[in-house]
Short mmCIF file of C-alpha atoms in Angstrom, two decimals:
data_model
loop_
_atom_site.label_atom_id
_atom_site.label_comp_id
_atom_site.label_asym_id
_atom_site.label_seq_id
_atom_site.Cartn_x
_atom_site.Cartn_y
_atom_site.Cartn_z
CA MET Q 13 39.12 -11.38 -71.19
CA ARG Q 14 41.75 -11.79 -68.52
CA ASN Q 15 43.26 -15.14 -67.89
CA GLY Q 16 45.56 -16.69 -65.33
CA SER Q 17 44.66 -16.44 -61.59
CA TYR Q 18 43.60 -13.40 -59.60
CA LEU Q 19 41.14 -12.25 -57.12
CA PHE Q 20 38.20 -9.91 -57.50
CA THR Q 21 35.98 -8.27 -54.86
CA SER Q 22 32.63 -6.60 -55.04
CA GLU Q 23 30.41 -5.18 -52.21
CA SER Q 24 26.82 -4.79 -51.57
CA VAL Q 25 24.72 -2.81 -49.02
CA SER Q 26 21.34 -3.50 -47.59
CA GLU Q 27 17.84 -1.56 -48.14
CA GLY Q 28 18.52 -0.08 -44.65
CA HIS Q 29 22.09 1.25 -45.47
CA PRO Q 30 21.72 5.28 -45.30
CA ASP Q 31 22.34 5.85 -48.89
CA LYS Q 32 19.91 2.94 -49.75
CA VAL Q 33 17.43 4.34 -47.47
CA CYS Q 34 17.60 7.39 -49.63
CA ASP Q 35 17.63 5.72 -52.88
CA ARG Q 36 14.32 3.98 -51.67
CA VAL Q 37 12.55 7.24 -50.71
CA SER Q 38 13.61 8.95 -54.08
CA ASP Q 39 12.23 6.00 -56.20
CA ALA Q 40 9.14 5.71 -54.14
CA ILE Q 41 8.54 9.33 -55.13
CA VAL Q 42 9.05 8.67 -58.71
CA ASP Q 43 6.65 5.79 -58.59
CA THR Q 44 4.07 8.18 -57.03
CA PHE Q 45 4.25 10.60 -59.83
CA LEU Q 46 4.08 7.88 -62.46
CA THR Q 47 1.32 6.28 -60.68
CA HIS Q 48 -0.65 9.60 -61.19
CA ASP Q 49 0.74 10.57 -64.54
CA PRO Q 50 3.24 8.33 -66.62
CA HIS Q 51 4.56 11.41 -68.48
CA SER Q 52 5.57 13.10 -65.13
CA ARG Q 53 9.25 14.41 -64.93
CA VAL Q 54 11.10 13.68 -61.74
CA ALA Q 55 14.50 14.16 -60.47
CA VAL Q 56 14.43 13.86 -56.57
CA GLU Q 57 17.36 13.74 -54.25
CA THR Q 58 17.12 12.60 -50.63
CA LEU Q 59 19.57 13.05 -47.58
CA SER Q 60 19.02 11.17 -44.35
CA THR Q 61 20.49 11.53 -41.03
CA THR Q 62 19.60 11.39 -37.46
CA ASN Q 63 15.63 11.52 -37.49
CA ARG Q 64 15.43 13.62 -40.44
CA ILE Q 65 14.83 13.17 -44.05
CA VAL Q 66 15.50 16.17 -46.60
CA LEU Q 67 14.11 16.16 -49.98
CA ALA Q 68 15.20 18.18 -52.93
CA GLY Q 69 14.91 18.30 -56.63
CA GLU Q 70 12.73 19.12 -59.88
CA VAL Q 71 9.50 17.70 -60.78
CA ARG Q 72 6.67 18.26 -63.41
CA GLY Q 73 3.50 16.40 -62.47
CA PRO Q 74 -0.09 16.48 -61.60
CA ALA Q 75 -1.31 18.54 -58.71
CA ALA Q 76 -2.62 15.39 -56.93
CA VAL Q 77 1.01 14.73 -55.78
CA THR Q 78 0.94 17.25 -52.92
CA GLY Q 79 3.50 18.04 -50.31
CA GLU Q 80 1.64 16.11 -48.04
CA LEU Q 81 1.29 12.93 -50.29
CA ILE Q 82 5.16 13.15 -50.68
CA GLU Q 83 5.71 13.20 -47.13
CA GLU Q 84 3.55 10.30 -46.69
CA VAL Q 85 5.40 8.43 -49.50
CA ALA Q 86 8.74 9.10 -47.76
CA ARG Q 87 7.54 7.82 -44.14
CA HIS Q 88 6.07 4.85 -45.60
CA ALA Q 89 9.28 4.01 -47.51
CA VAL Q 90 11.05 3.99 -44.35
CA LYS Q 91 8.46 2.18 -42.49
CA GLU Q 92 8.82 -0.64 -45.02
CA ILE Q 93 12.49 -0.89 -44.73
CA GLY Q 94 11.80 -1.41 -40.80
CA TYR Q 95 13.14 1.67 -39.33
CA GLU Q 96 11.54 1.97 -35.74
CA GLN Q 97 14.77 3.14 -33.86
CA GLU Q 98 15.16 5.91 -31.47
CA GLY Q 99 17.69 7.67 -33.74
CA PHE Q 100 15.80 7.18 -36.92
CA HIS Q 101 11.94 6.19 -36.90
CA TRP Q 102 9.58 6.52 -39.71
CA LYS Q 103 6.87 8.36 -37.69
CA LYS Q 104 9.04 10.61 -35.47
CA MET Q 105 11.58 11.85 -38.02
CA ALA Q 106 11.26 15.20 -39.69
CA VAL Q 107 10.69 15.60 -43.41
CA ASP Q 108 11.99 18.72 -44.95
CA ASN Q 109 10.48 19.11 -48.61
CA PHE Q 110 12.38 21.53 -51.01
CA ILE Q 111 11.09 19.90 -54.15
CA HIS Q 112 10.15 22.27 -56.80
CA GLU Q 113 9.06 22.83 -60.46
CA GLN Q 114 11.27 21.61 -63.24
CA SER Q 115 13.02 24.22 -65.01
CA ALA Q 116 11.43 25.49 -68.37
CA ASP Q 117 15.04 25.56 -70.10
CA ILE Q 118 15.43 21.83 -69.45
CA ALA Q 119 11.79 21.05 -70.36
CA GLN Q 120 11.97 22.83 -73.82
CA GLY Q 121 14.88 20.76 -74.66
CA VAL Q 122 13.56 17.22 -73.44
CA ASP Q 123 9.96 17.60 -74.71
CA ALA Q 124 8.64 16.64 -78.01
CA ALA Q 125 7.38 19.39 -80.17
CA GLY Q 126 6.37 19.78 -83.65
CA ASN Q 127 8.76 17.56 -85.85
CA LYS Q 128 11.34 17.23 -82.79
CA ASP Q 129 11.20 14.01 -81.03
CA GLU Q 130 11.75 13.78 -77.29
CA GLY Q 131 15.35 14.74 -76.34
CA ALA Q 132 17.65 13.11 -73.62
CA GLY Q 133 17.34 14.82 -70.47
CA ASP Q 134 20.94 15.24 -70.18
CA GLN Q 135 24.39 14.45 -71.86
CA GLY Q 136 26.22 11.31 -70.63
CA ILE Q 137 27.72 8.00 -71.51
CA MET Q 138 25.93 4.66 -70.17
CA PHE Q 139 27.39 1.08 -69.89
CA GLY Q 140 25.46 -2.22 -69.98
CA PHE Q 141 27.42 -5.52 -69.40
CA ALA Q 142 26.49 -9.23 -69.10
CA CYS Q 143 28.47 -12.48 -68.60
CA ARG Q 144 28.06 -16.07 -68.02
CA GLU Q 145 29.53 -16.19 -64.59
CA THR Q 146 26.09 -16.82 -62.93
CA GLU Q 147 22.40 -17.67 -63.85
CA GLY Q 148 21.71 -13.90 -63.79
CA PHE Q 149 24.19 -13.05 -66.60
CA MET Q 150 26.15 -11.17 -63.81
CA PRO Q 151 29.55 -10.87 -62.31
CA ALA Q 152 29.76 -13.48 -59.77
CA PRO Q 153 31.19 -11.27 -56.72
CA ILE Q 154 28.43 -8.86 -56.87
CA TYR Q 155 25.72 -11.47 -57.49
CA PHE Q 156 26.59 -13.32 -54.35
CA SER Q 157 27.18 -10.08 -52.26
CA HIS Q 158 23.48 -9.04 -53.35
CA ASN Q 159 22.03 -12.48 -52.37
CA ILE Q 160 23.74 -12.55 -49.06
CA LEU Q 161 22.07 -9.30 -47.90
CA ARG Q 162 18.69 -10.15 -49.31
CA SER Q 163 18.69 -13.74 -47.79
CA LEU Q 164 19.30 -11.78 -44.35
CA ALA Q 165 16.68 -9.12 -45.04
CA GLU Q 166 14.06 -11.98 -45.72
CA ALA Q 167 15.04 -13.61 -42.35
CA ARG Q 168 14.78 -10.08 -40.80
CA HIS Q 169 11.30 -9.23 -42.42
CA SER Q 170 9.97 -12.57 -41.64
CA GLY Q 171 10.70 -12.56 -37.91
CA ALA Q 172 12.89 -15.49 -38.37
CA GLU Q 173 15.95 -13.40 -37.06
CA PRO Q 174 14.57 -10.59 -34.86
CA GLY Q 175 17.81 -9.77 -33.54
CA LEU Q 176 19.02 -8.38 -36.92
CA LEU Q 177 18.22 -4.71 -37.75
CA PRO Q 178 18.13 -3.15 -41.17
CA ASP Q 179 21.58 -1.78 -41.99
CA ALA Q 180 24.19 -4.13 -43.35
CA LYS Q 181 27.03 -4.57 -45.89
CA SER Q 182 28.61 -7.45 -47.40
CA GLN Q 183 31.94 -8.08 -49.59
CA VAL Q 184 32.64 -10.92 -51.56
CA THR Q 185 36.26 -11.95 -52.79
CA LEU Q 186 36.39 -14.60 -55.32
CA GLU Q 187 39.44 -16.31 -56.96
CA TYR Q 188 39.51 -16.58 -60.70
CA ILE Q 189 41.20 -19.10 -62.62
CA ASP Q 190 41.38 -18.94 -66.45
CA GLY Q 191 39.00 -16.16 -66.21
CA GLN Q 192 36.33 -18.42 -64.35
CA PRO Q 193 35.18 -17.82 -60.61
CA THR Q 194 36.13 -20.80 -58.58
CA ARG Q 195 35.85 -20.22 -54.94
CA ALA Q 196 35.60 -17.47 -52.22
CA THR Q 197 38.86 -16.53 -50.52
CA SER Q 198 37.18 -14.02 -48.13
CA ILE Q 199 33.62 -12.86 -47.13
CA VAL Q 200 32.97 -9.85 -45.14
CA VAL Q 201 29.49 -9.13 -43.65
CA SER Q 202 28.45 -6.37 -41.26
CA THR Q 203 24.98 -6.24 -39.87
CA GLN Q 204 23.41 -3.84 -37.39
CA HIS Q 205 21.88 -5.93 -34.67
CA GLY Q 206 20.13 -5.80 -31.03
CA GLU Q 207 21.86 -4.89 -27.89
CA ASN Q 208 21.28 -8.59 -26.60
CA LEU Q 209 23.47 -10.19 -29.41
CA ASP Q 210 27.35 -10.38 -29.14
CA GLN Q 211 29.64 -10.76 -32.11
CA ASP Q 212 29.80 -14.33 -31.87
CA GLN Q 213 26.30 -14.95 -31.88
CA VAL Q 214 25.74 -12.57 -34.76
CA ARG Q 215 28.53 -14.70 -36.78
CA GLU Q 216 26.61 -17.92 -36.33
CA ILE Q 217 23.28 -15.94 -37.52
CA VAL Q 218 25.00 -14.78 -40.67
CA ARG Q 219 26.95 -18.01 -41.30
CA PRO Q 220 24.06 -20.27 -43.13
CA HIS Q 221 23.12 -17.23 -45.12
CA VAL Q 222 26.32 -16.99 -46.63
CA VAL Q 223 26.97 -20.96 -46.93
CA ASN Q 224 23.38 -21.30 -48.66
CA VAL Q 225 23.98 -18.50 -51.19
CA LEU Q 226 27.51 -19.73 -52.45
CA PRO Q 227 27.96 -22.79 -54.76
CA GLU Q 228 28.71 -25.88 -52.72
CA GLY Q 229 32.30 -25.94 -51.63
CA TRP Q 230 33.08 -22.20 -52.26
CA MET Q 231 33.09 -21.05 -48.48
CA CYS Q 232 36.03 -19.30 -47.63
CA PRO Q 233 38.52 -20.48 -44.98
CA GLU Q 234 37.19 -19.79 -41.36
CA GLU Q 235 39.95 -17.23 -40.77
CA GLU Q 236 38.75 -15.27 -43.72
CA PHE Q 237 35.27 -15.04 -42.69
CA TYR Q 238 34.92 -11.58 -41.11
CA VAL Q 239 31.38 -10.56 -39.41
CA ASN Q 240 31.16 -7.23 -37.82
CA PRO Q 241 34.95 -7.00 -37.65
CA THR Q 242 34.90 -4.10 -35.29
CA GLY Q 243 32.99 -6.16 -32.72
CA ARG Q 244 29.60 -4.26 -32.35
CA PHE Q 245 27.28 -2.64 -34.71
CA VAL Q 246 24.02 -1.72 -32.77
CA ILE Q 247 23.91 2.23 -33.86
CA GLY Q 248 23.15 2.06 -37.48
CA GLY Q 249 21.34 3.55 -40.45
CA PRO Q 250 20.95 7.12 -40.92
CA ASP Q 251 21.62 7.65 -37.16
CA GLY Q 252 24.89 6.38 -37.28
CA ASP Q 253 26.06 7.93 -40.76
CA ALA Q 254 24.19 10.47 -43.26
CA GLY Q 255 22.84 9.11 -46.50
CA LEU Q 256 22.62 10.43 -49.92
CA THR Q 257 20.75 9.34 -53.22
CA GLY Q 258 22.92 7.98 -55.86
CA ARG Q 259 26.20 7.25 -53.81
CA LYS Q 260 26.04 3.64 -54.44
CA ILE Q 261 26.17 3.51 -58.23
CA ILE Q 262 28.66 0.61 -58.34
CA VAL Q 263 26.68 -1.57 -55.96
CA ASP Q 264 23.72 -0.67 -58.29
CA THR Q 265 25.54 -2.13 -61.47
CA TYR Q 266 28.20 -4.63 -61.75
CA GLY Q 267 30.20 -4.19 -58.73
CA GLY Q 268 33.26 -2.69 -60.49
CA ALA Q 269 33.49 -5.77 -62.95
CA ALA Q 270 32.50 -3.36 -65.73
CA PRO Q 271 32.68 0.26 -66.49
CA HIS Q 272 30.04 2.98 -65.37
CA GLY Q 273 29.17 6.12 -67.02
CA GLY Q 274 28.88 8.15 -63.65
CA GLY Q 275 25.10 8.73 -63.54
CA ALA Q 276 22.88 7.43 -60.77
CA PHE Q 277 19.67 5.82 -61.31
CA SER Q 278 17.50 6.12 -58.38
CA GLY Q 279 15.12 9.44 -58.11
CA LYS Q 280 14.84 9.76 -62.00
CA ASP Q 281 11.97 9.21 -64.35
CA PRO Q 282 12.61 7.14 -67.37
CA THR Q 283 13.07 10.19 -69.64
CA LYS Q 284 16.57 10.56 -67.85
CA VAL Q 285 18.95 8.54 -69.91
CA ASP Q 286 21.20 8.17 -67.00
CA ARG Q 287 18.68 5.57 -66.01
CA SER Q 288 16.71 4.31 -69.04
CA ALA Q 289 19.73 4.04 -71.29
CA ALA Q 290 21.75 2.19 -68.78
CA TYR Q 291 18.86 -0.20 -68.52
CA ALA Q 292 18.76 -0.56 -72.41
CA ALA Q 293 22.43 -1.30 -72.40
CA ARG Q 294 22.11 -4.00 -70.06
CA TYR Q 295 19.09 -5.40 -71.90
CA LEU Q 296 21.13 -5.45 -74.94
CA ALA Q 297 24.30 -6.93 -73.56
CA LYS Q 298 22.26 -9.68 -71.81
CA ASN Q 299 20.68 -10.59 -75.09
CA VAL Q 300 23.94 -10.79 -76.74
CA VAL Q 301 25.34 -13.22 -74.39
CA ALA Q 302 22.16 -15.29 -73.85
CA ALA Q 303 22.09 -15.63 -77.75
CA ASP Q 304 25.49 -17.01 -77.33
CA LEU Q 305 27.06 -14.47 -79.70
CA ALA Q 306 29.72 -13.85 -76.89
CA GLU Q 307 30.54 -15.01 -73.54
CA ARG Q 308 31.04 -11.35 -72.12
CA CYS Q 309 29.69 -8.06 -73.55
CA THR Q 310 30.01 -4.58 -72.85
CA ILE Q 311 27.83 -1.83 -74.74
CA GLN Q 312 28.21 1.88 -74.29
CA LEU Q 313 25.73 4.47 -75.36
CA SER Q 314 26.14 8.18 -75.45
CA TYR Q 315 23.69 11.01 -75.78
CA ALA Q 316 23.53 14.91 -75.76
CA ILE Q 317 20.73 16.95 -73.88
CA GLY Q 318 17.96 17.77 -76.19
CA VAL Q 319 18.92 15.25 -79.01
CA SER Q 320 17.04 12.09 -79.59
CA LYS Q 321 19.32 9.73 -81.29
CA PRO Q 322 22.53 8.28 -79.62
CA LEU Q 323 25.53 10.00 -80.49
CA SER Q 324 27.47 6.55 -80.34
CA VAL Q 325 26.90 2.74 -79.98
CA TYR Q 326 29.86 0.79 -78.98
CA VAL Q 327 29.93 -2.91 -78.48
CA ASN Q 328 32.73 -4.92 -77.19
CA GLY Q 329 32.78 -8.89 -76.68
CA LEU Q 330 35.93 -8.49 -74.50
CA GLY Q 331 37.90 -11.16 -76.45
CA THR Q 332 34.84 -13.62 -76.79
CA ALA Q 333 32.64 -12.20 -79.47
CA LYS Q 334 31.61 -15.01 -82.16
CA VAL Q 335 30.50 -12.62 -84.72
CA ASP Q 336 31.69 -9.11 -85.96
CA GLU Q 337 31.23 -6.57 -83.42
CA GLY Q 338 30.40 -3.53 -85.91
CA LYS Q 339 27.80 -5.58 -87.47
CA LEU Q 340 26.31 -6.31 -84.15
CA ALA Q 341 26.21 -2.98 -82.94
CA LYS Q 342 24.20 -2.19 -86.32
CA THR Q 343 21.93 -5.27 -85.82
CA LEU Q 344 21.11 -4.14 -82.34
CA GLN Q 345 19.95 -0.48 -83.38
CA GLU Q 346 18.07 -2.31 -86.04
CA LEU Q 347 16.06 -4.18 -83.17
CA MET Q 348 15.73 -1.42 -80.76
CA ASP Q 349 15.12 2.03 -81.07
CA LEU Q 350 17.64 3.72 -78.77
CA SER Q 351 15.92 7.15 -78.68
CA PRO Q 352 14.86 8.05 -75.24
CA ARG Q 353 11.21 7.73 -76.24
CA GLY Q 354 12.10 4.45 -78.21
CA ILE Q 355 13.73 2.92 -75.04
CA ARG Q 356 11.08 3.94 -72.68
CA GLU Q 357 8.38 2.46 -75.06
CA HIS Q 358 10.41 -0.82 -75.90
CA LEU Q 359 10.83 -1.63 -72.37
CA SER Q 360 7.54 -0.03 -71.09
CA LEU Q 361 9.29 2.33 -68.45
CA SER Q 362 6.70 4.88 -67.69
CA ARG Q 363 5.12 2.80 -64.79
CA PRO Q 364 5.54 2.78 -61.18
CA ILE Q 365 8.35 0.02 -61.16
CA TYR Q 366 11.33 1.77 -59.29
CA ALA Q 367 11.03 1.39 -55.73
CA ARG Q 368 11.83 -2.26 -56.06
CA THR Q 369 15.22 -1.47 -57.63
CA ALA Q 370 16.59 0.58 -54.79
CA ALA Q 371 18.30 -2.31 -53.06
CA TYR Q 372 20.24 -5.42 -54.21
CA GLY Q 373 20.96 -4.34 -57.55
CA HIS Q 374 19.01 -3.05 -60.74
CA PHE Q 375 20.67 -5.89 -62.72
CA GLY Q 376 20.54 -9.60 -62.50
CA ARG Q 377 16.89 -9.76 -61.23
CA SER Q 378 13.88 -11.74 -62.84
CA PRO Q 379 11.44 -9.92 -64.92
CA ASP Q 380 8.16 -9.03 -62.95
CA ALA Q 381 4.77 -9.95 -64.28
CA ASP Q 382 3.80 -6.21 -64.05
CA GLY Q 383 6.87 -4.99 -66.08
CA GLY Q 384 9.44 -4.46 -63.18
CA PHE Q 385 13.02 -5.23 -64.38
CA SER Q 386 11.52 -5.51 -68.09
CA TRP Q 387 15.29 -4.76 -69.05
CA GLU Q 388 16.11 -8.32 -67.74
CA ARG Q 389 14.01 -9.99 -70.64
CA THR Q 390 15.84 -12.12 -73.30
CA ASP Q 391 13.15 -11.60 -76.07
CA LEU Q 392 15.82 -10.37 -78.47
CA VAL Q 393 17.71 -13.73 -78.47
CA ASP Q 394 15.88 -15.33 -81.39
CA PRO Q 395 15.80 -12.43 -83.58
CA LEU Q 396 19.69 -11.88 -82.99
CA ARG Q 397 20.24 -15.55 -83.60
CA VAL Q 398 18.45 -15.18 -87.11
CA ALA Q 399 20.25 -12.13 -87.85
CA PHE Q 400 23.48 -13.84 -87.58
CA GLY Q 401 22.54 -17.31 -88.48
CA ALA Q 402 23.21 -18.94 -85.31
#
């Protein structure tokens, strides 16, 4: 845990950012397959550019999910984001679909058969993190970056701010003293807007959304409040810049305040440990912190393709642990089966809950009644406290 005074910055991007458009489309396709068959296998990538969506990847699922249905799902996802612009329109855009059947070689390594349990869909390392900086157990810079953009998006969708358009980015820099965030030193917000708005007007539209998200008295100095620094942001979204699935993995997780294993989440069904094990690691880390066994916690899991058990489980309280970290690692494995099947069943991941994760972060959200964001539950707090006599 770092002490002293320092600045730390995280960024977020809105649902209308080109990369996030792609994440949303890919996750909407995952949800479609899981709706028809919870055992579907999906690994779908999306590319977006001027009035075009390109889909590619591998799937194994029911015949009811046709190419026509997938195209309809892609168009609906773009429509929900709000794109009806000349250069990118949900109805007018071309949809090129190159999705094909999953490789039989991958399937035989992953599927359960005989005495063999379901294996991991790939090798890799996954990290989870939690801290006490915010009510969502998230690092403060990424937490506030997400919430600024979510507030702007809500105003756009409701019609309260009709001059705002879907593409936006935010960046929050906070000053830390003795390891705790104390105030914002600079805020950057770039948001796409209508032709009729100038930079000063956009600045005043954005201002209350920043002030209301930050704790009282945390607003940065006026000269460090940057809104559309280039002066104009009318052409945006995939018309202004190409987008790809999985290109905002640090935005999706902890804003750079914790390690990331490198694997993207969106477009992947929950047998893929890039996604499910990262959710499990966050779930465990959050419960450790919520149980007051550490102020901050990083957890790493590792897997090999076709192998069901994790190869390693690493727990680090970053100098704040109040219990033995080795014992904590063993206890967590006793409380949760960390095989791909065990994770999927414990967190009830084989359901259509993923399109909602595609923007504003996969972590720090509230669990939904239908099982969405189940990895944000804190139902291991009591068992952890009992295990350590806390």
